[in-house]
Amino acid sequence: MIVPLMEEDAEKNLVINSGTKNFNITDNPDWLVKPLSKEDYYAVKALCTESFPVKYPESFYEDVVEGRFIAFGYFYKDVLTSLMICEIKAICEYEARDRKLLSDGNGHALYILSLAVRGKYRRKGIASALLSYLLNVIVKECPHVGVIFLHAVTYNYGAIKFYKESGFKLHTTLK
């Protein structure tokens, strides 16, 4: 399933409410959003292992912490609680089905590879805060991005609901 923010809707969806439910993460000095680095390798691996049914190769984690991707997370007192991993490429570099997301075949797309929140920190608005940081900081620094998209498995109803509530639209269901 592809859940994209379509190019014609990009402007009205760039700014979202962080949606924090139990606390304001941005006003709490114990919480810090920062890029993932080599020191975070084992924490990133542990969080991905806890969160995803896929076993990633070691090279994936190395790429994440060495800067191949746009990768950042929220840390609570130096403990990685959540992460988001993205990449920006020309739309023509993506799969044929994803190229339809932009009418400009020369445009750029931001693909959200992963968003994960450690179990005990879920349902506190941290995923919304990560998405808000992506849209309000990262994307604003990359004005050439014409579309933001991701894939979610069809049975991940929570993720699909989260992205729809955040302004994304269902584009395609993959088989």
XYZ file of C-alpha atoms in Angstrom, residues 157-168:
12
model
C -4.286 -0.369 10.439
C -2.726 1.848 13.105
C -0.107 3.214 10.708
C -2.633 3.718 7.918
C -4.983 5.577 10.272
C -2.087 7.673 11.626
C -0.956 8.787 8.174
C -4.498 9.484 6.958
C -5.151 11.614 10.049
C -1.888 13.435 9.281
C -3.096 14.446 5.817
C -1.748 11.619 3.669
